[in-house]
PDB file of C-alpha atoms in Angstrom:
ATOM      1  CA  MET A  61     -28.144  53.140 -60.514  1.00 51.00           C
ATOM      2  CA  THR A  62     -31.728  53.357 -61.264  1.00 53.00           C
ATOM      3  CA  LYS A  63     -34.043  51.555 -58.930  1.00 48.00           C
ATOM      4  CA  ASN A  64     -35.342  48.686 -60.934  1.00 50.00           C
ATOM      5  CA  LYS A  65     -31.561  48.194 -62.006  1.00 45.00           C
ATOM      6  CA  PHE A  66     -30.942  48.102 -58.246  1.00 42.00           C
ATOM      7  CA  ILE A  67     -33.518  45.621 -57.559  1.00 46.00           C
ATOM      8  CA  TYR A  68     -32.469  43.150 -60.496  1.00 43.00           C
ATOM      9  CA  TYR A  69     -28.542  43.767 -58.985  1.00 40.00           C
ATOM     10  CA  LEU A  70     -29.819  42.585 -55.582  1.00 43.00           C
ATOM     11  CA  ALA A  71     -31.607  39.767 -57.055  1.00 44.00           C
ATOM     12  CA  GLY A  72     -28.738  38.499 -59.353  1.00 47.00           C
ATOM     13  CA  LEU A  73     -26.371  38.816 -55.903  1.00 42.00           C
ATOM     14  CA  ALA A  74     -28.680  36.895 -53.920  1.00 46.00           C
ATOM     15  CA  VAL A  75     -28.685  34.196 -56.379  1.00 42.00           C
ATOM     16  CA  ILE A  76     -25.096  33.745 -56.376  1.00 46.00           C
ATOM     17  CA  MET A  77     -25.106  33.859 -52.812  1.00 46.00           C
ATOM     18  CA  LEU A  78     -27.597  31.057 -52.766  1.00 46.00           C
ATOM     19  CA  ALA A  79     -25.782  28.564 -55.104  1.00 47.00           C
ATOM     20  CA  CYS A  80     -22.415  29.278 -52.927  1.00 55.00           C
ATOM     21  CA  VAL A  81     -24.062  28.179 -49.752  1.00 47.00           C
ATOM     22  CA  ILE A  82     -25.639  25.139 -51.759  1.00 47.00           C
ATOM     23  CA  TYR A  83     -22.180  24.637 -53.192  1.00 48.00           C
ATOM     24  CA  SER A  84     -20.709  24.866 -49.666  1.00 51.00           C
ATOM     25  CA  CYS A  85     -23.203  22.385 -48.201  1.00 48.00           C
ATOM     26  CA  SER A  86     -22.553  19.878 -50.549  1.00 48.00           C
ATOM     27  CA  ALA A  87     -18.686  19.713 -49.767  1.00 45.00           C
ATOM     28  CA  ASP A  88     -19.759  18.425 -46.727  1.00 47.00           C
ATOM     29  CA  ALA A  89     -22.407  16.003 -47.748  1.00 42.00           C
ATOM     30  CA  ASP A  90     -20.000  14.834 -50.532  1.00 46.00           C
ATOM     31  CA  GLY A  91     -16.898  14.572 -48.442  1.00 45.00           C
ATOM     32  CA  ASP A  92     -16.710  10.076 -48.131  1.00 48.00           C
ATOM     33  CA  SER A  93     -18.516   9.742 -51.359  1.00 46.00           C
ATOM     34  CA  PHE A  94     -16.572   7.824 -53.812  1.00 47.00           C
ATOM     35  CA  SER A  95     -19.359   7.249 -56.487  1.00 50.00           C
ATOM     36  CA  THR A  96     -18.340   9.597 -59.182  1.00 64.00           C
ATOM     37  CA  ALA A  97     -15.034  10.804 -60.863  1.00 68.00           C
ATOM     38  CA  GLU A  98     -14.507  13.630 -58.353  1.00 67.00           C
ATOM     39  CA  SER A  99     -13.121  10.890 -56.258  1.00 70.00           C
ATOM     40  CA  ARG A 100     -10.345  10.070 -58.713  1.00 79.00           C
ATOM     41  CA  GLU A 101      -8.912  12.997 -60.000  1.00 87.00           C
ATOM     42  CA  LEU A 102      -8.932  16.977 -59.778  1.00 90.00           C
ATOM     43  CA  MET A 103     -11.616  18.552 -61.516  1.00 90.00           C
ATOM     44  CA  ILE A 104      -9.384  21.484 -62.540  1.00 90.00           C
ATOM     45  CA  PRO A 105      -7.783  22.746 -66.237  1.00 88.00           C
ATOM     46  CA  ASP A 106      -4.656  20.633 -66.463  1.00 87.00           C
ATOM     47  CA  GLU A 107      -2.626  23.625 -66.691  1.00 84.00           C
ATOM     48  CA  PHE A 108      -3.376  23.696 -62.899  1.00 85.00           C
ATOM     49  CA  LYS A 109      -2.780  19.929 -62.022  1.00 89.00           C
ATOM     50  CA  GLU A 110       0.820  21.141 -63.347  1.00 88.00           C
ATOM     51  CA  VAL A 111       1.100  23.347 -60.124  1.00 87.00           C
ATOM     52  CA  GLY A 112       0.714  20.331 -58.160  1.00 89.00           C
ATOM     53  CA  ILE A 113       3.025  18.175 -60.229  1.00 91.00           C
ATOM     54  CA  LYS A 114       6.250  20.203 -60.737  1.00 89.00           C
ATOM     55  CA  HIS A 115       5.600  21.421 -57.088  1.00 90.00           C
ATOM     56  CA  ASN A 116       6.796  17.709 -56.056  1.00 92.00           C
ATOM     57  CA  GLU A 117       9.325  17.765 -58.683  1.00 93.00           C
ATOM     58  CA  GLY A 118      10.874  20.607 -57.309  1.00 92.00           C
ATOM     59  CA  LEU A 119      10.831  19.383 -53.899  1.00 91.00           C
ATOM     60  CA  ASP A 120      12.971  16.624 -54.941  1.00 93.00           C
ATOM     61  CA  ALA A 121      15.377  18.358 -57.068  1.00 93.00           C
ATOM     62  CA  ALA A 122      16.122  20.565 -53.773  1.00 92.00           C
ATOM     63  CA  PHE A 123      16.291  17.197 -51.815  1.00 94.00           C
ATOM     64  CA  LEU A 124      18.898  15.899 -54.442  1.00 94.00           C
ATOM     65  CA  VAL A 125      20.832  18.950 -53.861  1.00 93.00           C
ATOM     66  CA  LEU A 126      20.826  18.214 -50.058  1.00 91.00           C
ATOM     67  CA  ARG A 127      22.162  14.805 -50.681  1.00 91.00           C
ATOM     68  CA  GLN A 128      25.077  15.756 -52.967  1.00 90.00           C
ATOM     69  CA  HIS A 129      26.366  18.617 -50.619  1.00 88.00           C
ATOM     70  CA  TYR A 130      26.354  15.637 -47.835  1.00 86.00           C
ATOM     71  CA  GLN A 131      27.938  12.882 -50.350  1.00 83.00           C
ATOM     72  CA  ALA A 132      30.791  15.640 -50.929  1.00 82.00           C
ATOM     73  CA  HIS A 133      31.278  16.696 -47.604  1.00 78.00           C
ATOM     74  CA  THR A 134      30.872  13.573 -45.233  1.00 64.00           C
ATOM     75  CA  ARG A 135      33.216  10.662 -45.329  1.00 57.00           C
ATOM     76  CA  VAL A 136      32.653   9.036 -41.958  1.00 51.00           C
ATOM     77  CA  ILE A 137      29.460   6.928 -41.568  1.00 49.00           C
ATOM     78  CA  GLY A 138      28.178   8.431 -38.062  1.00 50.00           C
ATOM     79  CA  ASN A 139      30.250  11.557 -37.804  1.00 53.00           C
ATOM     80  CA  ASP A 140      27.207  14.320 -36.934  1.00 52.00           C
ATOM     81  CA  THR A 141      29.980  17.078 -36.500  1.00 49.00           C
ATOM     82  CA  LEU A 142      29.390  17.478 -40.154  1.00 65.00           C
ATOM     83  CA  LYS A 143      25.457  18.312 -40.168  1.00 71.00           C
ATOM     84  CA  VAL A 144      24.682  21.695 -40.862  1.00 76.00           C
ATOM     85  CA  SER A 145      22.378  24.199 -38.945  1.00 80.00           C
ATOM     86  CA  LYS A 146      19.100  25.495 -39.964  1.00 81.00           C
ATOM     87  CA  GLU A 147      20.629  28.941 -41.243  1.00 83.00           C
ATOM     88  CA  ALA A 148      23.027  26.856 -43.121  1.00 85.00           C
ATOM     89  CA  VAL A 149      21.178  24.676 -44.834  1.00 89.00           C
ATOM     90  CA  ALA A 150      18.808  27.042 -46.310  1.00 87.00           C
ATOM     91  CA  PRO A 151      21.198  28.597 -48.561  1.00 89.00           C
ATOM     92  CA  ILE A 152      22.157  24.930 -49.939  1.00 91.00           C
ATOM     93  CA  LEU A 153      18.167  24.299 -50.758  1.00 91.00           C
ATOM     94  CA  THR A 154      17.680  27.681 -52.076  1.00 91.00           C
ATOM     95  CA  LYS A 155      20.427  27.076 -54.477  1.00 90.00           C
ATOM     96  CA  GLY A 156      18.742  23.775 -55.323  1.00 90.00           C
ATOM     97  CA  LEU A 157      15.690  25.324 -55.847  1.00 92.00           C
ATOM     98  CA  LYS A 158      17.050  28.384 -58.068  1.00 92.00           C
ATOM     99  CA  GLU A 159      18.865  25.689 -60.578  1.00 93.00           C
ATOM    100  CA  PHE A 160      15.440  23.922 -60.499  1.00 92.00           C
ATOM    101  CA  TYR A 161      13.572  27.109 -61.545  1.00 91.00           C
ATOM    102  CA  VAL A 162      16.440  28.218 -64.294  1.00 93.00           C
ATOM    103  CA  GLU A 163      15.958  24.908 -65.747  1.00 92.00           C
ATOM    104  CA  LYS A 164      12.150  25.107 -65.632  1.00 89.00           C
ATOM    105  CA  GLY A 165      11.791  28.863 -67.137  1.00 89.00           C
ATOM    106  CA  TYR A 166      10.566  29.998 -63.912  1.00 87.00           C
ATOM    107  CA  ASP A 167      11.629  33.146 -61.969  1.00 86.00           C
ATOM    108  CA  SER A 168      14.598  32.007 -59.448  1.00 88.00           C
ATOM    109  CA  SER A 169      14.320  35.474 -57.955  1.00 85.00           C
ATOM    110  CA  VAL A 170      11.229  34.792 -55.726  1.00 81.00           C
ATOM    111  CA  VAL A 171      13.082  31.656 -53.946  1.00 87.00           C
ATOM    112  CA  ASP A 172      14.171  33.840 -51.219  1.00 83.00           C
ATOM    113  CA  LYS A 173      11.280  35.656 -50.871  1.00 79.00           C
ATOM    114  CA  TYR A 174       8.731  32.599 -50.323  1.00 79.00           C
ATOM    115  CA  PHE A 175      10.987  30.004 -48.748  1.00 81.00           C
ATOM    116  CA  TRP A 176      10.079  31.568 -45.266  1.00 67.00           C
ATOM    117  CA  ARG A 177       6.230  31.518 -45.219  1.00 54.00           C
ATOM    118  CA  LYS A 178       5.769  33.506 -42.265  1.00 51.00           C
ATOM    119  CA  SER A 179       7.234  36.377 -43.871  1.00 45.00           C
ATOM    120  CA  SER A 180       6.233  35.849 -47.579  1.00 45.00           C
ATOM    121  CA  VAL A 181       2.389  37.329 -47.447  1.00 46.00           C
ATOM    122  CA  LYS A 182       3.914  40.714 -45.678  1.00 45.00           C
ATOM    123  CA  THR A 183       6.652  41.084 -47.720  1.00 43.00           C
ATOM    124  CA  ARG A 184       4.430  41.179 -51.392  1.00 47.00           C
ATOM    125  CA  ASN A 185       3.126  44.664 -52.866  1.00 46.00           C
ATOM    126  CA  VAL A 186      -0.173  43.496 -53.377  1.00 53.00           C
ATOM    127  CA  ASN A 187      -2.565  43.376 -50.346  1.00 65.00           C
ATOM    128  CA  VAL A 188      -3.390  39.363 -51.085  1.00 73.00           C
ATOM    129  CA  GLU A 189      -5.555  39.266 -47.928  1.00 77.00           C
ATOM    130  CA  SER A 190      -8.205  41.064 -49.243  1.00 80.00           C
ATOM    131  CA  SER A 191      -8.636  38.885 -52.285  1.00 82.00           C
ATOM    132  CA  PRO A 192     -11.396  36.224 -52.309  1.00 86.00           C
ATOM    133  CA  ALA A 193      -9.134  33.287 -53.061  1.00 85.00           C
ATOM    134  CA  TYR A 194      -7.382  33.993 -50.245  1.00 84.00           C
ATOM    135  CA  GLY A 195     -10.439  33.228 -48.061  1.00 88.00           C
ATOM    136  CA  TYR A 196     -10.198  29.510 -49.405  1.00 90.00           C
ATOM    137  CA  LEU A 197      -6.846  29.304 -47.939  1.00 87.00           C
ATOM    138  CA  GLY A 198      -9.036  28.736 -44.854  1.00 89.00           C
ATOM    139  CA  LYS A 199     -10.813  26.018 -46.406  1.00 92.00           C
ATOM    140  CA  ILE A 200      -8.384  24.077 -47.662  1.00 91.00           C
ATOM    141  CA  ASN A 201      -6.769  23.870 -43.939  1.00 88.00           C
ATOM    142  CA  ALA A 202      -9.904  23.118 -42.487  1.00 91.00           C
ATOM    143  CA  ILE A 203      -9.933  20.039 -44.649  1.00 91.00           C
ATOM    144  CA  LEU A 204      -6.683  19.044 -43.528  1.00 87.00           C
ATOM    145  CA  ALA A 205      -7.539  19.765 -39.699  1.00 86.00           C
ATOM    146  CA  GLU A 206     -10.241  16.887 -40.065  1.00 88.00           C
ATOM    147  CA  GLY A 207      -7.249  14.112 -39.658  1.00 81.00           C
ATOM    148  CA  ASP A 208      -5.987  11.326 -41.680  1.00 82.00           C
ATOM    149  CA  MET A 209      -7.875  10.610 -44.716  1.00 88.00           C
ATOM    150  CA  THR A 210      -7.387   8.827 -47.894  1.00 90.00           C
ATOM    151  CA  PRO A 211      -6.363  10.513 -51.319  1.00 90.00           C
ATOM    152  CA  GLU A 212      -9.805   9.453 -52.376  1.00 91.00           C
ATOM    153  CA  GLN A 213     -11.574  11.194 -49.786  1.00 92.00           C
ATOM    154  CA  LEU A 214      -9.381  14.255 -50.126  1.00 93.00           C
ATOM    155  CA  LEU A 215      -9.681  14.378 -54.051  1.00 93.00           C
ATOM    156  CA  VAL A 216     -13.667  14.637 -52.882  1.00 93.00           C
ATOM    157  CA  LYS A 217     -13.531  17.593 -50.356  1.00 94.00           C
ATOM    158  CA  LEU A 218     -11.121  19.622 -52.732  1.00 95.00           C
ATOM    159  CA  ASN A 219     -13.270  19.196 -55.706  1.00 94.00           C
ATOM    160  CA  ALA A 220     -15.976  20.622 -53.752  1.00 94.00           C
ATOM    161  CA  LEU A 221     -14.228  23.408 -53.042  1.00 94.00           C
ATOM    162  CA  ASN A 222     -13.098  23.645 -56.531  1.00 94.00           C
ATOM    163  CA  ARG A 223     -17.195  23.582 -57.690  1.00 94.00           C
ATOM    164  CA  GLU A 224     -17.929  26.417 -55.472  1.00 95.00           C
ATOM    165  CA  ALA A 225     -14.879  28.359 -56.745  1.00 93.00           C
ATOM    166  CA  LYS A 226     -15.974  27.869 -59.906  1.00 93.00           C
ATOM    167  CA  GLN A 227     -19.497  28.960 -59.395  1.00 94.00           C
ATOM    168  CA  CYS A 228     -18.533  32.161 -57.253  1.00 93.00           C
ATOM    169  CA  LEU A 229     -15.435  33.898 -57.841  1.00 91.00           C
ATOM    170  CA  PRO A 230     -14.375  35.691 -60.780  1.00 89.00           C
ATOM    171  CA  GLU A 231     -12.216  33.816 -63.127  1.00 86.00           C
ATOM    172  CA  GLU A 232      -8.584  35.007 -61.901  1.00 82.00           C
ATOM    173  CA  ASP A 233      -9.687  34.388 -58.163  1.00 86.00           C
ATOM    174  CA  ALA A 234     -10.899  30.743 -59.032  1.00 89.00           C
ATOM    175  CA  ALA A 235      -7.713  30.260 -61.044  1.00 87.00           C
ATOM    176  CA  ALA A 236      -5.795  30.940 -57.771  1.00 86.00           C
ATOM    177  CA  VAL A 237      -8.130  28.357 -56.009  1.00 90.00           C
ATOM    178  CA  TYR A 238      -7.161  25.931 -58.455  1.00 90.00           C
ATOM    179  CA  ALA A 239      -3.597  26.320 -58.230  1.00 87.00           C
ATOM    180  CA  GLY A 240      -4.117  25.998 -54.271  1.00 89.00           C
ATOM    181  CA  THR A 241      -6.013  22.680 -54.390  1.00 92.00           C
ATOM    182  CA  ALA A 242      -3.904  20.968 -56.925  1.00 91.00           C
ATOM    183  CA  THR A 243      -0.754  22.215 -54.593  1.00 89.00           C
ATOM    184  CA  CYS A 244      -2.751  20.709 -51.492  1.00 90.00           C
ATOM    185  CA  TYR A 245      -3.279  17.229 -53.069  1.00 93.00           C
ATOM    186  CA  TYR A 246       0.076  16.574 -54.980  1.00 91.00           C
ATOM    187  CA  SER A 247       1.743  18.054 -51.584  1.00 89.00           C
ATOM    188  CA  TYR A 248      -0.404  15.993 -49.318  1.00 90.00           C
ATOM    189  CA  ILE A 249       0.934  13.085 -51.426  1.00 91.00           C
ATOM    190  CA  TYR A 250       4.434  13.691 -51.777  1.00 91.00           C
ATOM    191  CA  TRP A 251       4.914  14.103 -47.927  1.00 88.00           C
ATOM    192  CA  ASN A 252       2.771  11.589 -46.919  1.00 87.00           C
ATOM    193  CA  GLU A 253       5.032   9.229 -48.861  1.00 91.00           C
ATOM    194  CA  ASN A 254       8.735  11.041 -48.897  1.00 92.00           C
ATOM    195  CA  TYR A 255       8.494  12.729 -45.116  1.00 88.00           C
ATOM    196  CA  MET A 256      11.114  10.226 -43.596  1.00 90.00           C
ATOM    197  CA  LYS A 257      13.688  10.840 -46.044  1.00 92.00           C
ATOM    198  CA  TRP A 258      13.430  14.961 -45.707  1.00 90.00           C
ATOM    199  CA  TYR A 259      13.827  13.914 -41.786  1.00 87.00           C
ATOM    200  CA  ILE A 260      16.683  11.755 -41.556  1.00 88.00           C
ATOM    201  CA  ALA A 261      18.247  14.225 -44.453  1.00 89.00           C
ATOM    202  CA  LEU A 262      17.917  17.049 -42.142  1.00 86.00           C
ATOM    203  CA  LYS A 263      18.361  15.150 -38.625  1.00 83.00           C
ATOM    204  CA  LYS A 264      20.847  12.527 -39.618  1.00 82.00           C
ATOM    205  CA  PRO A 265      22.498  12.932 -42.680  1.00 84.00           C
ATOM    206  CA  GLU A 266      25.185  11.204 -42.644  1.00 79.00           C
ATOM    207  CA  LEU A 267      23.033   8.131 -43.667  1.00 83.00           C
ATOM    208  CA  LEU A 268      22.636   9.618 -46.889  1.00 85.00           C
ATOM    209  CA  VAL A 269      25.849   8.805 -48.040  1.00 80.00           C
ATOM    210  CA  ARG A 270      24.569   4.907 -47.864  1.00 81.00           C
ATOM    211  CA  PHE A 271      21.105   4.741 -48.524  1.00 87.00           C
ATOM    212  CA  ASN A 272      18.885   5.787 -51.529  1.00 91.00           C
ATOM    213  CA  ASP A 273      15.674   7.680 -50.876  1.00 94.00           C
ATOM    214  CA  ASP A 274      13.378   4.559 -51.059  1.00 93.00           C
ATOM    215  CA  PHE A 275      15.550   3.133 -48.432  1.00 91.00           C
ATOM    216  CA  LEU A 276      14.948   6.038 -46.707  1.00 92.00           C
ATOM    217  CA  ASN A 277      11.663   6.354 -46.822  1.00 92.00           C
ATOM    218  CA  ALA A 278      11.033   2.448 -45.619  1.00 91.00           C
ATOM    219  CA  PHE A 279      12.615   3.418 -42.113  1.00 88.00           C
ATOM    220  CA  VAL A 280      10.035   3.430 -39.182  1.00 82.00           C
ATOM    221  CA  VAL A 281       9.987   4.461 -35.619  1.00 77.00           C
ATOM    222  CA  ARG A 282       9.566   2.023 -32.959  1.00 75.00           C
ATOM    223  CA  LYS A 283       9.500   2.895 -29.387  1.00 72.00           C
ATOM    224  CA  GLY A 284      11.301   6.153 -30.180  1.00 70.00           C
ATOM    225  CA  ARG A 285      14.267   4.384 -32.294  1.00 75.00           C
ATOM    226  CA  LEU A 286      14.841   5.052 -35.940  1.00 79.00           C
ATOM    227  CA  VAL A 287      14.362   1.482 -37.251  1.00 80.00           C
ATOM    228  CA  PRO A 288      15.893   0.431 -40.856  1.00 82.00           C
ATOM    229  CA  PRO A 289      13.705  -1.548 -42.784  1.00 80.00           C
ATOM    230  CA  VAL A 290      15.999  -4.678 -42.672  1.00 67.00           C
ATOM    231  CA  THR A 291      17.723  -5.646 -39.527  1.00 52.00           C
ATOM    232  CA  THR A 292      18.467  -9.136 -40.226  1.00 48.00           C
ATOM    233  CA  ARG A 293      21.917  -9.385 -41.687  1.00 51.00           C
ATOM    234  CA  SER A 294      24.011 -10.273 -38.684  1.00 50.00           C
ATOM    235  CA  GLY A 295      27.291  -8.321 -38.432  1.00 48.00           C
ATOM    236  CA  GLY A 296      26.343  -6.733 -41.477  1.00 51.00           C
ATOM    237  CA  PHE A 297      25.816  -2.986 -42.441  1.00 53.00           C
ATOM    238  CA  ILE A 298      22.396  -2.903 -41.443  1.00 58.00           C
ATOM    239  CA  ASP A 299      22.854  -3.937 -37.877  1.00 54.00           C
ATOM    240  CA  LYS A 300      25.572  -1.180 -37.577  1.00 55.00           C
ATOM    241  CA  ALA A 301      23.396   1.475 -39.471  1.00 59.00           C
ATOM    242  CA  SER A 302      20.572   0.195 -36.320  1.00 60.00           C
ATOM    243  CA  GLU A 303      23.241   0.826 -33.348  1.00 58.00           C
ATOM    244  CA  MET A 304      24.175   4.223 -34.944  1.00 56.00           C
ATOM    245  CA  ILE A 305      20.555   5.644 -34.822  1.00 57.00           C
ATOM    246  CA  ASP A 306      19.418   4.228 -31.431  1.00 53.00           C
ATOM    247  CA  ASP A 307      19.020   7.411 -29.798  1.00 52.00           C
ATOM    248  CA  ILE A 308      17.522   9.404 -32.349  1.00 53.00           C
ATOM    249  CA  GLY A 309      14.408  10.416 -30.184  1.00 50.00           C
ATOM    250  CA  ASP A 310      10.611  10.066 -30.765  1.00 46.00           C
ATOM    251  CA  PHE A 311       9.863  13.484 -32.539  1.00 47.00           C
ATOM    252  CA  ILE A 312       8.526  11.610 -35.491  1.00 53.00           C
ATOM    253  CA  ASP A 313       5.939   9.501 -33.630  1.00 48.00           C
ATOM    254  CA  GLU A 314       4.284  12.381 -32.222  1.00 48.00           C
ATOM    255  CA  ASN A 315       4.718  14.906 -34.707  1.00 61.00           C
ATOM    256  CA  LYS A 316       4.718  13.401 -38.016  1.00 65.00           C
ATOM    257  CA  ASP A 317       1.122  14.387 -39.215  1.00 69.00           C
ATOM    258  CA  ASP A 318       1.049  17.972 -37.726  1.00 70.00           C
ATOM    259  CA  ILE A 319       4.225  18.761 -39.822  1.00 69.00           C
ATOM    260  CA  VAL A 320       2.862  17.056 -42.994  1.00 71.00           C
ATOM    261  CA  ASP A 321      -0.146  19.373 -42.494  1.00 76.00           C
ATOM    262  CA  ALA A 322       2.090  22.075 -42.066  1.00 73.00           C
ATOM    263  CA  ASP A 323       4.199  21.390 -44.928  1.00 74.00           C
ATOM    264  CA  VAL A 324       1.077  21.447 -47.271  1.00 79.00           C
ATOM    265  CA  GLU A 325      -0.241  24.588 -45.536  1.00 79.00           C
ATOM    266  CA  GLY A 326       2.959  26.397 -46.449  1.00 78.00           C
ATOM    267  CA  ALA A 327       2.993  25.168 -50.132  1.00 80.00           C
ATOM    268  CA  VAL A 328      -0.784  25.992 -50.634  1.00 84.00           C
ATOM    269  CA  THR A 329       0.067  29.410 -48.960  1.00 82.00           C
ATOM    270  CA  GLY A 330       2.703  30.061 -51.755  1.00 82.00           C
ATOM    271  CA  ALA A 331       0.590  29.033 -54.536  1.00 83.00           C
ATOM    272  CA  ILE A 332      -2.592  30.687 -54.030  1.00 83.00           C
ATOM    273  CA  VAL A 333      -0.179  33.785 -53.032  1.00 81.00           C
ATOM    274  CA  GLY A 334       1.532  33.576 -56.184  1.00 78.00           C
ATOM    275  CA  ALA A 335      -1.680  33.263 -58.180  1.00 79.00           C
ATOM    276  CA  ILE A 336      -3.322  36.030 -56.826  1.00 79.00           C
ATOM    277  CA  ILE A 337      -0.253  38.488 -57.664  1.00 73.00           C
ATOM    278  CA  ASP A 338       0.051  37.437 -60.992  1.00 65.00           C
ATOM    279  CA  GLY A 339      -3.642  36.791 -62.022  1.00 59.00           C
ATOM    280  CA  VAL A 340      -5.205  34.376 -64.207  1.00 50.00           C
ATOM    281  CA  SER A 341      -2.506  34.636 -67.295  1.00 48.00           C
ATOM    282  CA  GLY A 342       0.416  33.802 -64.892  1.00 52.00           C
ATOM    283  CA  ALA A 343      -1.414  31.853 -62.161  1.00 58.00           C
ATOM    284  CA  GLY A 344       0.256  28.901 -63.332  1.00 63.00           C
ATOM    285  CA  SER A 345       4.107  29.497 -63.407  1.00 73.00           C
ATOM    286  CA  ALA A 346       3.567  32.035 -60.155  1.00 77.00           C
ATOM    287  CA  ALA A 347       1.699  29.294 -58.505  1.00 81.00           C
ATOM    288  CA  LYS A 348       4.841  26.755 -59.043  1.00 84.00           C
ATOM    289  CA  GLU A 349       7.086  29.543 -57.815  1.00 82.00           C
ATOM    290  CA  GLY A 350       5.440  30.119 -54.652  1.00 82.00           C
ATOM    291  CA  ALA A 351       4.463  26.570 -53.723  1.00 84.00           C
ATOM    292  CA  ILE A 352       7.933  25.119 -54.242  1.00 86.00           C
ATOM    293  CA  SER A 353       9.949  27.257 -52.266  1.00 85.00           C
ATOM    294  CA  SER A 354       7.099  28.028 -49.233  1.00 84.00           C
ATOM    295  CA  SER A 355       7.211  24.017 -49.182  1.00 84.00           C
ATOM    296  CA  VAL A 356      10.837  23.567 -48.768  1.00 86.00           C
ATOM    297  CA  GLY A 357      11.100  26.225 -46.404  1.00 85.00           C
ATOM    298  CA  GLU A 358       8.719  24.760 -44.148  1.00 83.00           C
ATOM    299  CA  ILE A 359       9.749  21.517 -43.641  1.00 83.00           C
ATOM    300  CA  VAL A 360      13.110  22.778 -42.637  1.00 84.00           C
ATOM    301  CA  ASP A 361      11.239  25.222 -39.907  1.00 82.00           C
ATOM    302  CA  LYS A 362       9.389  22.759 -38.684  1.00 79.00           C
ATOM    303  CA  ILE A 363      11.825  19.812 -38.398  1.00 79.00           C
ATOM    304  CA  LEU A 364      15.175  21.990 -37.329  1.00 78.00           C
ATOM    305  CA  ASN A 365      13.242  24.272 -34.896  1.00 71.00           C
TER     306      ASN A 365
END
């Protein structure tokens, strides 16, 4: 490289670095602004929005298999002896995920590899941690660590990362970031709306034979008790359900937000790792495969730990 070319190279690199700093700073400045379209939708190609959408569909497909398992095996309400262990529930859920993957044309063989997130990165043949996109996992986790936020606030922060990635990263690395931000947004929405039904399914599965998903998600925790959404029918089934679940404990009160964030983190990790491994041409499908399995594995690991 000649002296002049080297100078031009350094100058270009400096411009890119300055642009990245500007975009990074704007992420903080715009974090609470709702004056633009960036508070209403993800500013990424539609193919990567599909990563988040299919992630949520995959979670419900796995949940349906778990529900069907208990409906087939539970006959007496209030009987806890049929509740399966953490080790036993994994094959049930992975079976449901594999069926969903086959239906959607995904690679079902990756389910087992991604289901337990803690080992998924280490078992890959590619050093994903060296990818610039992998660094954005920490940035997404930092956003989640800020605490409760509205979907609009989350969108603004994630779109700031999308702008930064588009400006600063090669195409295939930016694609992995898009997969991660899409998964983060849709996963955040899903778990805040559906955490309760998963918690009940894994802790009190006998309730699955009587209540639909909407009813399960309407349960609340008051003073350490799991309370049904309707308790006014004297002598009716709802009152009996309330008596049966008096002593579920206060796990949800103290840890729900932490678990929601952890589940989102698991999904994002799977999405980014999958996208990095397959490159830009396969980032969409690989991200879906990694995100769904990692997310389901995380909820099992956290609730049944």
